[in-house]
Amino acid sequence: MYSDRPEPVHISAAEHGITPERISHHALTVLQRLHEQGYGAYLVGGAVRDALVGQVPKDFDVVTDARPEQVRALFRHARIIGRRFRIVHVIFGHEVIEVTTFRGGDDEAVRRSDQGRILRDNVFGTLEEDVWRRDFACNALYYDFATEEIIDFVQGWQDVAAGRLRLIGNPQTRYQEDPVRMLRAARFAAKLKFSLTEETAAAIYPARHLLKDIAPARLFDESIKLFQGGYGWAAFEQLRAMDLFGFLFGGLDELLNRDYDRIAALIEQVLRGTDERVAAQLPVNPAFLFAGLLWADLSRRREFWLHQRVDSETALAVAADEVISAAVRQVAIPRRLTDLMRVLWSLQPSLEKLGQGMAQGVPLAQLSSDHKHLLAHAWFRAGLDFLCLRSAVGEVAEATCAFWRQYAPARDAQGGEAIPTHLPEDFAPHGGLPDRPRRARQRRPRRG
Ligand code: ATP
Ligand code: MG
């Protein structure tokens, strides 16, 4: 398949400028240990690419000729994981270093579906073989711990310099092997501001439909990387431009096609807000993000049920069931998140109704018990943050957001929980977003 394999280019440390100080010391520990034991030890992928473009790598991927069992034996806290590929996670407190064994073998050894999708690929190989299994040339640069050189078989070095995203090999085949590479193309274009080469871009449209066969759990993982990586708004725009967004959120994509400006306004608020929080290293909760993305779909369905003369609480609950069950069929948003999405949504009508026309400066003690009840809700602050995003796009009066805000100031830039100074001591503090809603829900959703 790849007959005329070129000789690799070696780029010296002086030329590439990546010094060991720029590498996570846990990754260095792993590289060093492998090297001492006589194994090859390389950094590959995002770690090398991001360092070259001056971004801080999100994680450090190590690749070696040691087998998974051999890698695991070298570290106290290491475990073998993986469905399609077996890899080793070496765990250092919060940091996990992913160690992969070179992949190789001829095409015979790889199990494929009828569409050419790779199902299992656990044949080990050499660096020279591994490189052709990587997706983009800019992701296939190997930093050799032993020599501190970068080894480049595929002119990835030139691509990084030119800001180019180019699939290795025949793009059509590579998308068929793994359709998620199309989403990765959108993600790297957004993250790195790289441009797809003509061939890499052109092969996407005809292969898009293959994304329908990807497991919803994997699409959930990809969605998190796309929207919570700190460049979520750019990723959204890329996905729309490449006509891929519908393979994640079909219903929403159709709404966007009909009424882009109105619907995208809130999505832009949510995603840019998330990007800012990531940049400031504040925690982000995916439930908030998905609640924001799907709000337009929810509102539309809720309207429908209201027109059927269903009471407003039921209309919202039924609409939420519909939106969530449709969404999780494509993107497997876990239950703990969909539970919280329902709470965020269901708080909106009360916040609007009770906040409407209220004057500023009313002392807390003089508020009605309904107001106090809402203020004491475990998710009040998250619900309010959501309300204020809606007010920023003109869906809710600014005064309504401002009214509630006086009892729960926005969190400060340091990420500390702003203590709600106006609340009496017997009120539960409204923190950020813990993992699970603390209150029991009233009704059980069907699924999701
Ligand atoms: P980031 O960590 O910033 O998301 P990355 O390029 O490191 O970007 P990872 O998902 O961490 O992406 O994967 C590490 C490397 O593994 C990639 O750079 C690429 O070489 C290879 N890789 C990952 N996913 C695929 C895939 N679906 N097909 C081919 N190669 C892949
Ligand atoms: Mg990575």
Tab-separated table of C-alpha atoms and ligand atoms in Angstrom:
chain	number	residue	atom	x	y	z
A	1	MET	CA	0.000	0.000	0.000
A	2	TYR	CA	2.777	2.432	0.880
A	3	SER	CA	5.513	1.147	-1.372
A	4	ASP	CA	7.979	3.980	-1.850
A	5	ARG	CA	8.536	4.691	1.774
A	6	PRO	CA	10.863	7.627	2.120
A	7	GLU	CA	13.890	7.881	4.341
A	8	PRO	CA	13.180	9.831	7.513
A	9	VAL	CA	14.473	13.331	8.115
A	10	HIS	CA	16.161	13.960	11.478
A	11	ILE	CA	15.690	17.404	12.942
A	12	SER	CA	18.229	18.320	15.576
A	13	ALA	CA	17.408	19.791	18.976
A	14	ALA	CA	19.082	23.040	17.930
A	15	GLU	CA	16.718	23.269	14.987
A	16	HIS	CA	13.423	22.240	16.585
A	17	GLY	CA	14.032	23.980	19.892
A	18	ILE	CA	12.117	21.535	22.137
A	19	THR	CA	14.121	21.245	25.325
A	20	PRO	CA	13.454	18.738	28.116
A	21	GLU	CA	12.267	21.594	30.358
A	22	ARG	CA	9.306	22.052	28.033
A	23	ILE	CA	8.200	18.439	28.562
A	24	SER	CA	6.087	17.364	31.518
A	25	HIS	CA	8.431	15.824	34.051
A	26	HIS	CA	6.176	12.807	34.391
A	27	ALA	CA	6.479	12.196	30.661
A	28	LEU	CA	10.242	12.548	31.027
A	29	THR	CA	10.218	10.000	33.842
A	30	VAL	CA	8.434	7.520	31.579
A	31	LEU	CA	10.746	8.180	28.641
A	32	GLN	CA	13.807	7.861	30.853
A	33	ARG	CA	12.696	4.575	32.433
A	34	LEU	CA	11.928	3.021	29.041
A	35	HIS	CA	15.242	4.241	27.692
A	36	GLU	CA	17.193	2.843	30.671
A	37	GLN	CA	15.612	-0.543	30.078
A	38	GLY	CA	16.858	-0.512	26.512
A	39	TYR	CA	13.552	0.299	24.843
A	40	GLY	CA	12.955	3.014	22.306
A	41	ALA	CA	11.144	5.964	23.866
A	42	TYR	CA	9.509	8.732	21.885
A	43	LEU	CA	7.018	11.520	22.330
A	44	VAL	CA	4.532	11.706	19.510
A	45	GLY	CA	1.365	13.475	18.456
A	46	GLY	CA	-0.030	16.567	20.087
A	47	ALA	CA	2.844	16.899	22.535
A	48	VAL	CA	5.391	17.445	19.766
A	49	ARG	CA	3.066	19.372	17.459
A	50	ASP	CA	1.782	21.758	20.121
A	51	ALA	CA	5.263	22.437	21.478
A	52	LEU	CA	6.402	23.342	17.959
A	53	VAL	CA	3.577	25.839	17.444
A	54	GLY	CA	4.136	27.322	20.889
A	55	GLN	CA	1.024	25.918	22.569
A	56	VAL	CA	1.092	24.073	25.862
A	57	PRO	CA	0.388	20.392	25.083
A	58	LYS	CA	-2.789	19.030	26.651
A	59	ASP	CA	-1.248	15.626	27.253
A	60	PHE	CA	1.966	13.794	26.480
A	61	ASP	CA	1.698	10.648	24.407
A	62	VAL	CA	4.628	8.253	24.566
A	63	VAL	CA	5.296	5.545	22.020
A	64	THR	CA	7.757	2.692	22.411
A	65	ASP	CA	8.772	-0.722	21.125
A	66	ALA	CA	8.107	-2.232	24.571
A	67	ARG	CA	4.943	-4.368	24.734
A	68	PRO	CA	2.080	-3.231	26.983
A	69	GLU	CA	2.928	-5.864	29.627
A	70	GLN	CA	6.572	-4.821	29.585
A	71	VAL	CA	5.613	-1.176	30.019
A	72	ARG	CA	3.245	-1.964	32.865
A	73	ALA	CA	5.922	-3.914	34.687
A	74	LEU	CA	8.163	-0.838	34.817
A	75	PHE	CA	5.797	1.379	36.782
A	76	ARG	CA	4.079	1.086	40.103
A	77	HIS	CA	0.851	2.764	38.995
A	78	ALA	CA	0.177	1.570	35.493
A	79	ARG	CA	-2.702	-0.272	33.914
A	80	ILE	CA	-3.471	-1.641	30.491
A	81	ILE	CA	-6.634	-0.245	28.937
A	82	GLY	CA	-8.249	-0.009	25.542
A	83	ARG	CA	-10.796	-1.675	23.384
A	84	ARG	CA	-9.529	-1.272	19.861
A	85	PHE	CA	-5.926	-0.639	20.827
A	86	ARG	CA	-4.291	-1.784	24.023
A	87	ILE	CA	-2.397	1.029	25.648
A	88	VAL	CA	-0.836	1.595	29.029
A	89	HIS	CA	-1.830	4.418	31.337
A	90	VAL	CA	0.976	5.366	33.679
A	91	ILE	CA	-0.609	7.318	36.496
A	92	PHE	CA	1.066	10.103	38.433
A	93	GLY	CA	-1.558	11.686	40.646
A	94	HIS	CA	-3.605	13.875	38.316
A	95	GLU	CA	-1.435	13.333	35.274
A	96	VAL	CA	-1.763	10.243	33.124
A	97	ILE	CA	0.899	9.444	30.559
A	98	GLU	CA	-0.451	7.315	27.761
A	99	VAL	CA	2.099	4.797	26.469
A	100	THR	CA	1.427	3.056	23.174
A	101	THR	CA	3.388	0.263	21.561
A	102	PHE	CA	4.343	0.846	17.916
A	103	ARG	CA	1.597	-0.374	15.687
A	104	GLY	CA	2.444	-2.303	12.582
A	105	GLY	CA	1.765	-5.441	10.640
A	106	ASP	CA	0.509	-5.657	7.111
A	107	ASP	CA	-3.037	-4.964	6.037
A	108	GLU	CA	-3.940	-8.617	6.542
A	109	ALA	CA	-3.447	-8.301	10.263
A	110	VAL	CA	-5.969	-5.528	10.646
A	111	ARG	CA	-9.627	-6.448	11.029
A	112	ARG	CA	-11.921	-4.262	8.947
A	113	SER	CA	-15.664	-3.844	8.564
A	114	ASP	CA	-17.386	-4.001	5.166
A	115	GLN	CA	-16.947	-0.250	4.834
A	116	GLY	CA	-13.215	-0.509	5.451
A	117	ARG	CA	-13.457	0.651	9.057
A	118	ILE	CA	-10.665	-0.660	11.275
A	119	LEU	CA	-12.181	-2.840	13.990
A	120	ARG	CA	-9.135	-4.267	15.677
A	121	ASP	CA	-5.528	-3.388	15.202
A	122	ASN	CA	-3.301	-4.880	17.832
A	123	VAL	CA	-0.356	-5.930	15.778
A	124	PHE	CA	2.861	-4.478	17.041
A	125	GLY	CA	5.472	-3.051	14.740
A	126	THR	CA	8.323	-0.641	14.400
A	127	LEU	CA	8.500	3.127	14.294
A	128	GLU	CA	8.766	2.898	10.500
A	129	GLU	CA	5.442	1.071	10.437
A	130	ASP	CA	3.735	3.029	13.191
A	131	VAL	CA	4.053	6.327	11.361
A	132	TRP	CA	1.663	5.280	8.587
A	133	ARG	CA	-1.058	4.496	11.107
A	134	ARG	CA	-1.119	8.068	12.393
A	135	ASP	CA	-3.745	10.437	11.074
A	136	PHE	CA	-2.225	13.783	10.055
A	137	ALA	CA	1.386	14.366	9.073
A	138	CYS	CA	1.705	17.082	11.732
A	139	ASN	CA	0.720	14.425	14.321
A	140	ALA	CA	3.369	11.973	13.154
A	141	LEU	CA	6.509	13.670	14.410
A	142	TYR	CA	8.529	11.553	16.854
A	143	TYR	CA	10.714	13.175	19.477
A	144	ASP	CA	13.409	10.659	20.324
A	145	PHE	CA	14.363	10.818	23.990
A	146	ALA	CA	17.744	9.185	23.309
A	147	THR	CA	18.965	11.704	20.733
A	148	GLU	CA	16.593	14.636	21.347
A	149	GLU	CA	15.981	14.665	17.614
A	150	ILE	CA	12.633	14.785	15.863
A	151	ILE	CA	12.174	12.000	13.334
A	152	ASP	CA	9.933	12.860	10.396
A	153	PHE	CA	8.889	10.398	7.702
A	154	VAL	CA	5.999	12.341	6.259
A	155	GLN	CA	7.095	15.976	5.959
A	156	GLY	CA	5.107	16.823	9.044
A	157	TRP	CA	7.763	19.356	9.965
A	158	GLN	CA	6.951	21.408	6.861
A	159	ASP	CA	3.234	21.089	7.571
A	160	VAL	CA	3.610	22.457	11.080
A	161	ALA	CA	5.616	25.383	9.726
A	162	ALA	CA	3.009	26.054	7.043
A	163	GLY	CA	-0.012	25.513	9.317
A	164	ARG	CA	-1.223	22.659	7.186
A	165	LEU	CA	-3.441	19.705	8.058
A	166	ARG	CA	-2.782	16.823	5.707
A	167	LEU	CA	-3.873	13.209	6.150
A	168	ILE	CA	-1.138	10.663	5.627
A	169	GLY	CA	-1.912	8.386	2.667
A	170	ASN	CA	-5.118	8.362	0.660
A	171	PRO	CA	-7.672	10.576	2.442
A	172	GLN	CA	-10.653	8.575	1.254
A	173	THR	CA	-9.203	5.327	2.654
A	174	ARG	CA	-8.116	6.996	5.870
A	175	TYR	CA	-11.595	8.409	6.558
A	176	GLN	CA	-13.130	5.037	5.760
A	177	GLU	CA	-10.768	3.332	8.196
A	178	ASP	CA	-11.820	5.695	10.940
A	179	PRO	CA	-14.503	8.307	10.222
A	180	VAL	CA	-13.734	10.102	13.489
A	181	ARG	CA	-10.682	11.489	11.695
A	182	MET	CA	-13.105	13.912	10.026
A	183	LEU	CA	-14.080	15.300	13.409
A	184	ARG	CA	-10.419	15.410	14.371
A	185	ALA	CA	-9.721	17.437	11.223
A	186	ALA	CA	-12.337	19.977	12.315
A	187	ARG	CA	-10.921	20.017	15.820
A	188	PHE	CA	-7.298	20.552	14.848
A	189	ALA	CA	-8.285	23.199	12.298
A	190	ALA	CA	-10.058	25.051	15.117
A	191	LYS	CA	-7.435	24.477	17.759
A	192	LEU	CA	-4.316	25.192	15.725
A	193	LYS	CA	-5.848	27.486	13.092
A	194	PHE	CA	-4.345	25.159	10.479
A	195	SER	CA	-5.876	24.777	7.011
A	196	LEU	CA	-6.806	21.444	5.505
A	197	THR	CA	-5.050	20.631	2.249
A	198	GLU	CA	-7.315	20.349	-0.740
A	199	GLU	CA	-7.288	16.530	-0.804
A	200	THR	CA	-7.808	16.200	2.936
A	201	ALA	CA	-10.762	18.603	2.771
A	202	ALA	CA	-12.324	17.263	-0.430
A	203	ALA	CA	-12.599	13.677	0.818
A	204	ILE	CA	-14.748	14.685	3.799
A	205	TYR	CA	-18.030	15.444	2.099
A	206	PRO	CA	-18.437	12.054	0.407
A	207	ALA	CA	-17.376	10.181	3.573
A	208	ARG	CA	-19.440	12.137	6.106
A	209	HIS	CA	-22.257	9.599	6.291
A	210	LEU	CA	-19.838	7.045	7.795
A	211	LEU	CA	-20.010	8.995	11.039
A	212	LYS	CA	-23.487	7.521	11.527
A	213	ASP	CA	-21.881	4.199	12.450
A	214	ILE	CA	-19.641	5.539	15.174
A	215	ALA	CA	-20.530	4.508	18.700
A	216	PRO	CA	-22.347	7.317	20.548
A	217	ALA	CA	-19.944	6.907	23.478
A	218	ARG	CA	-16.996	7.741	21.244
A	219	LEU	CA	-18.857	10.725	19.811
A	220	PHE	CA	-19.460	11.936	23.341
A	221	ASP	CA	-15.705	11.805	24.028
A	222	GLU	CA	-15.018	13.680	20.809
A	223	SER	CA	-17.672	16.284	21.629
A	224	ILE	CA	-15.999	16.995	24.929
A	225	LYS	CA	-12.669	17.488	23.190
A	226	LEU	CA	-14.301	19.653	20.531
A	227	PHE	CA	-16.310	21.906	22.807
A	228	GLN	CA	-14.368	21.926	26.052
A	229	GLY	CA	-10.836	22.181	24.721
A	230	GLY	CA	-10.736	25.972	24.935
A	231	TYR	CA	-11.644	26.570	21.278
A	232	GLY	CA	-15.253	25.396	21.331
A	233	TRP	CA	-16.751	28.250	19.329
A	234	ALA	CA	-14.138	27.864	16.573
A	235	ALA	CA	-14.785	24.107	16.560
A	236	PHE	CA	-18.523	24.678	16.235
A	237	GLU	CA	-17.970	26.985	13.257
A	238	GLN	CA	-15.613	24.466	11.649
A	239	LEU	CA	-18.071	21.615	12.081
A	240	ARG	CA	-20.828	23.692	10.529
A	241	ALA	CA	-18.623	24.787	7.658
A	242	MET	CA	-17.620	21.187	6.972
A	243	ASP	CA	-21.211	19.987	7.236
A	244	LEU	CA	-20.359	17.649	10.112
A	245	PHE	CA	-22.291	19.183	12.980
A	246	GLY	CA	-25.454	17.236	12.147
A	247	PHE	CA	-23.647	13.971	12.854
A	248	LEU	CA	-23.371	15.052	16.460
A	249	PHE	CA	-26.601	16.999	16.946
A	250	GLY	CA	-28.961	16.343	14.059
A	251	GLY	CA	-32.070	18.121	15.330
A	252	LEU	CA	-30.137	21.201	16.290
A	253	ASP	CA	-28.326	21.253	12.969
A	254	GLU	CA	-31.651	21.419	11.147
A	255	LEU	CA	-32.828	24.280	13.342
A	256	LEU	CA	-29.587	26.112	12.615
A	257	ASN	CA	-30.137	25.668	8.896
A	258	ARG	CA	-33.491	27.374	9.218
A	259	ASP	CA	-32.746	30.172	11.657
A	260	TYR	CA	-29.003	30.408	12.156
A	261	ASP	CA	-28.566	33.897	13.584
A	262	ARG	CA	-31.096	33.586	16.351
A	263	ILE	CA	-30.093	30.099	17.465
A	264	ALA	CA	-26.355	30.466	17.060
A	265	ALA	CA	-26.391	33.593	19.242
A	266	LEU	CA	-26.933	31.617	22.444
A	267	ILE	CA	-24.576	28.842	21.340
A	268	GLU	CA	-21.903	31.446	20.753
A	269	GLN	CA	-22.438	32.838	24.259
A	270	VAL	CA	-22.189	29.386	25.793
A	271	LEU	CA	-19.142	28.271	23.825
A	272	ARG	CA	-17.223	31.534	24.097
A	273	GLY	CA	-18.002	31.585	27.805
A	274	THR	CA	-16.614	28.054	28.089
A	275	ASP	CA	-13.520	29.038	26.091
A	276	GLU	CA	-12.886	31.942	28.461
A	277	ARG	CA	-13.243	29.727	31.504
A	278	VAL	CA	-10.837	27.172	30.040
A	279	ALA	CA	-8.347	29.947	29.274
A	280	ALA	CA	-8.633	31.152	32.877
A	281	GLN	CA	-8.267	27.540	34.088
A	282	LEU	CA	-11.669	27.614	35.764
A	283	PRO	CA	-13.655	24.395	35.988
A	284	VAL	CA	-16.225	23.809	33.272
A	285	ASN	CA	-19.217	21.529	33.479
A	286	PRO	CA	-20.293	19.781	30.288
A	287	ALA	CA	-23.936	19.715	31.435
A	288	PHE	CA	-24.019	23.484	31.232
A	289	LEU	CA	-22.568	23.359	27.762
A	290	PHE	CA	-24.956	20.710	26.443
A	291	ALA	CA	-27.907	22.441	28.116
A	292	GLY	CA	-26.937	25.587	26.216
A	293	LEU	CA	-26.389	23.843	22.899
A	294	LEU	CA	-29.751	22.096	23.050
A	295	TRP	CA	-31.789	24.942	24.497
A	296	ALA	CA	-33.215	26.015	21.133
A	297	ASP	CA	-34.390	22.489	20.416
A	298	LEU	CA	-35.927	22.302	23.877
A	299	SER	CA	-37.732	25.636	23.490
A	300	ARG	CA	-39.201	24.628	20.167
A	301	ARG	CA	-40.560	21.354	21.512
A	302	ARG	CA	-41.836	23.026	24.647
A	303	GLU	CA	-43.784	25.530	22.523
A	304	PHE	CA	-45.317	22.636	20.672
A	305	TRP	CA	-46.589	21.024	23.876
A	306	LEU	CA	-47.866	24.324	25.222
A	307	HIS	CA	-49.934	24.658	22.068
A	308	GLN	CA	-51.402	21.253	22.854
A	309	ARG	CA	-52.692	22.862	26.074
A	310	VAL	CA	-50.367	20.871	28.265
A	311	ASP	CA	-49.507	22.690	31.515
A	312	SER	CA	-46.210	24.460	31.401
A	313	GLU	CA	-44.290	22.233	33.813
A	314	THR	CA	-45.293	19.104	31.926
A	315	ALA	CA	-44.577	20.751	28.581
A	316	LEU	CA	-41.040	21.436	29.689
A	317	ALA	CA	-40.540	17.980	31.163
A	318	VAL	CA	-41.836	16.228	28.053
A	319	ALA	CA	-39.778	18.457	25.777
A	320	ALA	CA	-36.679	17.710	27.865
A	321	ASP	CA	-37.346	13.975	27.565
A	322	GLU	CA	-37.647	14.309	23.805
A	323	VAL	CA	-34.541	16.427	23.324
A	324	ILE	CA	-32.413	14.251	25.557
A	325	SER	CA	-33.540	10.941	24.148
A	326	ALA	CA	-32.880	12.188	20.605
A	327	ALA	CA	-29.489	13.623	21.575
A	328	VAL	CA	-28.197	10.547	23.438
A	329	ARG	CA	-28.908	8.359	20.438
A	330	GLN	CA	-26.184	10.284	18.627
A	331	VAL	CA	-23.933	11.463	21.431
A	332	ALA	CA	-24.051	9.352	24.588
A	333	ILE	CA	-24.254	12.134	27.140
A	334	PRO	CA	-24.114	10.276	30.448
A	335	ARG	CA	-27.040	10.237	32.784
A	336	ARG	CA	-25.378	12.301	35.500
A	337	LEU	CA	-25.098	15.140	32.962
A	338	THR	CA	-28.561	14.823	31.433
A	339	ASP	CA	-30.020	14.929	34.961
A	340	LEU	CA	-28.332	18.228	35.529
A	341	MET	CA	-29.364	19.557	32.112
A	342	ARG	CA	-32.994	18.953	33.082
A	343	VAL	CA	-32.480	20.851	36.310
A	344	LEU	CA	-30.864	23.805	34.541
A	345	TRP	CA	-33.720	23.932	32.067
A	346	SER	CA	-36.470	23.487	34.603
A	347	LEU	CA	-35.167	26.366	36.709
A	348	GLN	CA	-35.570	28.815	33.823
A	349	PRO	CA	-39.336	29.463	33.928
A	350	SER	CA	-39.303	30.058	37.707
A	351	LEU	CA	-36.317	32.366	37.491
A	352	GLU	CA	-38.056	34.346	34.777
A	353	LYS	CA	-41.438	34.470	36.459
A	354	LEU	CA	-40.224	35.340	39.930
A	355	GLY	CA	-37.527	37.730	38.738
A	356	GLN	CA	-39.674	39.698	36.334
A	357	GLY	CA	-40.355	43.304	37.323
A	358	MET	CA	-38.605	42.934	40.676
A	359	ALA	CA	-36.859	46.015	41.993
A	360	GLN	CA	-33.179	46.170	42.818
A	361	GLY	CA	-32.073	46.414	46.412
A	362	VAL	CA	-34.853	44.482	48.113
A	363	PRO	CA	-33.341	43.050	51.288
A	364	LEU	CA	-33.329	39.312	51.284
A	365	ALA	CA	-35.544	39.076	54.334
A	366	GLN	CA	-38.327	40.881	52.475
A	367	LEU	CA	-38.399	38.479	49.540
A	368	SER	CA	-41.267	36.023	49.272
A	369	SER	CA	-40.843	32.448	50.377
A	370	ASP	CA	-40.934	31.374	46.728
A	371	HIS	CA	-37.951	33.609	46.031
A	372	LYS	CA	-36.067	32.272	49.017
A	373	HIS	CA	-36.897	28.753	48.049
A	374	LEU	CA	-35.407	29.285	44.609
A	375	LEU	CA	-32.319	30.988	46.038
A	376	ALA	CA	-31.736	27.955	48.235
A	377	HIS	CA	-31.879	25.538	45.307
A	378	ALA	CA	-28.646	23.579	45.032
A	379	TRP	CA	-28.331	24.575	41.387
A	380	PHE	CA	-29.541	28.122	41.718
A	381	ARG	CA	-26.288	29.708	40.632
A	382	ALA	CA	-25.861	27.480	37.609
A	383	GLY	CA	-29.485	28.152	36.648
A	384	LEU	CA	-28.880	31.867	37.035
A	385	ASP	CA	-25.697	31.761	34.949
A	386	PHE	CA	-27.774	30.124	32.259
A	387	LEU	CA	-30.532	32.728	32.593
A	388	CYS	CA	-27.995	35.522	32.221
A	389	LEU	CA	-26.593	33.996	29.022
A	390	ARG	CA	-30.132	34.040	27.693
A	391	SER	CA	-30.487	37.642	28.748
A	392	ALA	CA	-27.238	38.488	26.927
A	393	VAL	CA	-28.891	37.403	23.662
A	394	GLY	CA	-32.121	39.242	24.405
A	395	GLU	CA	-34.263	36.272	25.379
A	396	VAL	CA	-34.778	37.477	28.932
A	397	ALA	CA	-34.901	41.042	30.291
A	398	GLU	CA	-31.534	42.194	31.625
A	399	ALA	CA	-33.252	43.463	34.755
A	400	THR	CA	-34.371	39.907	35.580
A	401	CYS	CA	-30.814	38.654	35.482
A	402	ALA	CA	-29.628	41.691	37.453
A	403	PHE	CA	-32.304	41.168	40.096
A	404	TRP	CA	-31.125	37.640	40.915
A	405	ARG	CA	-27.464	38.516	40.495
A	406	GLN	CA	-27.526	40.786	43.536
A	407	TYR	CA	-28.121	37.708	45.687
A	408	ALA	CA	-25.500	35.595	43.925
A	409	PRO	CA	-22.690	37.635	42.390
A	410	ALA	CA	-20.856	36.122	39.452
A	411	ARG	CA	-17.873	34.002	40.374
A	412	ASP	CA	-14.676	35.983	40.347
A	413	ALA	CA	-11.886	35.515	37.847
A	414	GLN	CA	-9.731	33.649	40.358
A	415	GLY	CA	-12.230	30.860	40.153
A	416	GLY	CA	-12.903	30.989	43.835
A	417	GLU	CA	-16.501	30.535	44.728
A	418	ALA	CA	-17.782	33.996	45.396
A	419	ILE	CA	-19.488	33.645	48.748
A	420	PRO	CA	-23.018	34.961	48.388
A	421	THR	CA	-22.761	37.741	50.951
A	422	HIS	CA	-26.480	38.484	50.977
A	423	LEU	CA	-27.533	35.075	52.111
A	424	PRO	CA	-28.291	34.353	55.733
A	425	GLU	CA	-26.298	31.619	57.383
A	426	ASP	CA	-28.958	28.944	57.217
A	427	PHE	CA	-28.953	29.062	53.428
A	428	ALA	CA	-26.932	26.438	51.659
A	429	PRO	CA	-24.035	28.122	49.859
A	430	HIS	CA	-24.492	27.970	46.120
A	431	GLY	CA	-21.268	26.605	44.857
A	432	GLY	CA	-20.083	25.838	41.385
A	433	LEU	CA	-21.207	22.628	39.837
A	434	PRO	CA	-20.473	19.476	41.788
A	435	ASP	CA	-20.578	16.226	39.907
A	436	ARG	CA	-24.139	15.304	40.698
A	437	PRO	CA	-27.224	17.298	41.506
A	438	ARG	CA	-27.674	17.229	45.237
A	439	ARG	CA	-31.440	17.288	45.137
A	440	ALA	CA	-33.586	14.381	44.210
A	441	ARG	CA	-35.506	14.966	41.026
A	442	GLN	CA	-39.269	14.820	41.049
A	443	ARG	CA	-39.755	12.614	38.039
A	444	ARG	CA	-37.721	9.910	36.445
A	445	PRO	CA	-36.778	10.456	32.830
A	446	ARG	CA	-37.174	7.606	30.408
A	447	ARG	CA	-33.590	7.386	29.280
A	448	GLY	CA	-30.396	9.369	29.039
B	1	ATP	P1	-4.658	16.523	21.536
B	1	ATP	O1	-4.008	15.682	22.591
B	1	ATP	O2	-4.272	17.938	21.538
B	1	ATP	O3	-6.108	16.316	21.477
B	1	ATP	P2	-3.331	14.704	19.776
B	1	ATP	O4	-2.866	14.851	18.359
B	1	ATP	O5	-2.286	14.390	20.781
B	1	ATP	O6	-4.115	16.013	20.124
B	1	ATP	P3	-4.615	12.342	20.690
B	1	ATP	O7	-6.043	11.956	20.559
B	1	ATP	O8	-4.046	12.584	22.027
B	1	ATP	O9	-4.444	13.624	19.764
B	1	ATP	O10	-3.780	11.214	19.931
B	1	ATP	C1	-2.363	11.156	19.947
B	1	ATP	C2	-1.842	10.765	18.586
B	1	ATP	O11	-2.307	9.474	18.224
B	1	ATP	C3	-2.263	11.662	17.442
B	1	ATP	O12	-1.459	12.794	17.324
B	1	ATP	C4	-2.145	10.731	16.252
B	1	ATP	O13	-0.798	10.587	15.853
B	1	ATP	C5	-2.596	9.411	16.826
B	1	ATP	N1	-4.044	9.232	16.664
B	1	ATP	C6	-5.011	9.513	17.545
B	1	ATP	N2	-6.221	9.235	17.062
B	1	ATP	C7	-6.036	8.738	15.830
B	1	ATP	C8	-6.893	8.238	14.809
B	1	ATP	N3	-8.203	8.205	14.992
B	1	ATP	N4	-6.325	7.787	13.665
B	1	ATP	C9	-4.985	7.806	13.505
B	1	ATP	N5	-4.132	8.276	14.417
B	1	ATP	C10	-4.632	8.724	15.563
B	2	MG	MG	-2.577	13.987	22.822
